[in-house]
Every structure is written in structure tokens, then in C-alpha cells.
C-alpha positions as a printed Julia matrix, in Angstrom:
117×3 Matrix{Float64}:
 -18.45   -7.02  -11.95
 -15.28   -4.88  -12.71
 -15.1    -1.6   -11.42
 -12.55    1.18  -11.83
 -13.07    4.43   -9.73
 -10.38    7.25  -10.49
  -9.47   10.68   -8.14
  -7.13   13.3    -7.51
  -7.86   15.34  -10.54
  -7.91   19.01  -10.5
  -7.0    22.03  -11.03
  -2.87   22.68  -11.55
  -0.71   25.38  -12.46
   1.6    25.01  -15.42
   4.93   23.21  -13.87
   2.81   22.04  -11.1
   2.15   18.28   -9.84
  -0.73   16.28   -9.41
  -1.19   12.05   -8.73
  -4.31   10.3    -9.4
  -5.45    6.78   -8.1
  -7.59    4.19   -9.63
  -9.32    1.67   -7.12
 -10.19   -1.67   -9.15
 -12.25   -4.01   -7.9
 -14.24   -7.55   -9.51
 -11.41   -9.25  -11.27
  -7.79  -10.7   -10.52
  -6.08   -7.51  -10.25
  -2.58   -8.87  -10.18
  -3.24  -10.47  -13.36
  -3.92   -7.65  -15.83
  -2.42   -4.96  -17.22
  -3.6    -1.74  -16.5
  -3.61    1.74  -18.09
  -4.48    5.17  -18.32
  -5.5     6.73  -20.98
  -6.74   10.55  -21.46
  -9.6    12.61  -23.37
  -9.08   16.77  -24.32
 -11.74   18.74  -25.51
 -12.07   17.84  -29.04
 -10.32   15.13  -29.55
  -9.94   11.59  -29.15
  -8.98    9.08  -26.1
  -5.37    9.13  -26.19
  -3.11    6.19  -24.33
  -0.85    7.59  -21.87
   0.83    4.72  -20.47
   0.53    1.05  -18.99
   1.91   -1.18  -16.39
   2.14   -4.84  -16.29
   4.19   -6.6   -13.68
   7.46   -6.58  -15.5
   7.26   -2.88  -15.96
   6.0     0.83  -17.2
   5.45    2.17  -20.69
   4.92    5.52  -21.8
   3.95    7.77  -24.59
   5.75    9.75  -25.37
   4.04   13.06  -24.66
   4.43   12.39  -20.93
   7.95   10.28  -20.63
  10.04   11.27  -17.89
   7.02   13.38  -16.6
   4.68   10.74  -15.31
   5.1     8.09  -13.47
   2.72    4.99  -12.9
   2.66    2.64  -10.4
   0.25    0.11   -9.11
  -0.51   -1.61   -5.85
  -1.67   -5.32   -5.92
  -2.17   -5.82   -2.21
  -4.16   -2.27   -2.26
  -5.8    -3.07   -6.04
  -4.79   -0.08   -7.26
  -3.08    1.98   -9.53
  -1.75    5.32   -9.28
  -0.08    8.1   -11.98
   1.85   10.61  -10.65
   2.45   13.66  -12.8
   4.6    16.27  -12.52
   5.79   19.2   -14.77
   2.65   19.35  -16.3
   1.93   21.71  -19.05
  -1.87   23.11  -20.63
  -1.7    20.24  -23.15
  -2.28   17.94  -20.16
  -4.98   18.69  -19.93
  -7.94   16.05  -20.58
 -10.29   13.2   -18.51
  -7.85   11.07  -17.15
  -9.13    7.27  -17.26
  -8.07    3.55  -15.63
  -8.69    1.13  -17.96
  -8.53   -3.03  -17.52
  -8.7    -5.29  -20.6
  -9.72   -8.66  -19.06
 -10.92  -10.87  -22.64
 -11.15  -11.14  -26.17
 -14.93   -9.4   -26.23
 -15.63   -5.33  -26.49
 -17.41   -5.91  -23.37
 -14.3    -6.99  -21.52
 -12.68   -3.28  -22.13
 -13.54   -1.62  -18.73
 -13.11    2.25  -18.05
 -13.96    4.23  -14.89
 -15.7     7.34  -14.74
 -12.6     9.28  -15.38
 -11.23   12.3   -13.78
 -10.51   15.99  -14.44
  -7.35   17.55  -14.69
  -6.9    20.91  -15.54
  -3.22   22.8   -16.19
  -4.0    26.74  -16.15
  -2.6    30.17  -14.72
């Protein structure tokens, strides 16, 4: 059973830094690609970036202000984020897409981060 537990959220202030962690567990870590993805008040669940084993992407909203990285000995993966600004702010969420089915699109519980004076 696939399970993806995120921390380190929190609150920030505005040019401040912050890393979460996602701890995956019930599938071939090593083998997937994995990603975070965020959700603001009001709006939709926005990608933020990936990492596969040849390498990082980005949106660019966050480029050259996050950073992801992942673990495969540990199974996990992290984001650090620095700079961050109000419009950061959101649920952060790991997410694993291990098949072809809607049921093989995994999220965690997500985690808070807030960016305010």
C-alpha cells in the first residue's frame, strides 16, 4: 500500500526559507518519479516540480528558488525553498504515479506553508 507522509511546513516570513520532506513507503521508490505539487486558497492543485533519476524540473513560479532532491536509500524526497514570497503560499503535496489507473495517482496528506509578516 503506497504511502506518502509530508512535514516541515509552516509558518515563514517573506524572503525566508523553509524544506519539507516526503517519506514514501509501499512501492519501488527508486523507480518512480516523484513530485510536488501545491494547493492556495481558491484555487487549483498546481505542479511545482519533479525529479526522476536523471534530474529536476521546475515551474516556473519557483525556478532558481526551490530545490528538490530525493533520497533512495532513505525513500524520500525533500524540497527546499528559499526566498519565498506570500504567493507561496498553499498545501504542499508528494505525489507518486505508479500505473496507468486513477487509482495509481497517490498523494499524502499534504502540508502547510504559510509566507506572512
Amino acid at each position: 500500500q503506497v504511502q506518502l507522509v509530508e512535514s516541515g511546513g509552516g509558518l515563514v516570513q517573506p524572503g525566508g526559507s523553509l524544506r519539507l520532506s516526503c517519506a514514501a513507503s509501499g512501492f519501488p521508490f527508486s523507480r518512480y518519479t516523484m513530485g510536488w505539487y501545491r494547493e492556495a486558497p481558491g484555487k487549483g492543485r498546481d505542479w511545482v516540480a519533479s525529479i526522476r533519476n536523471t534530474g529536476p524540473t521546475y515551474a516556473d513560479s519557483v525556478k532558481d528558488r526551490f530545490t528538490i532532491s530525493r533520497d533512495n536509500a532513505k525513500n524520500m524526497m525533500y524540497l527546499e525553498m528559499k526566498s519565498l514570497k506570500p504567493e507561496d503560499t498553499a498545501v504542499y503535496y508528494c505525489n507518486v504515479v505508479t500505473g496507468l489507473s486513477s487509482r495509481d495517482i497517490h498523494w499524502g496528506q499534504g502540508t502547510q506553508v504559510t509566507v506572512s509578516s
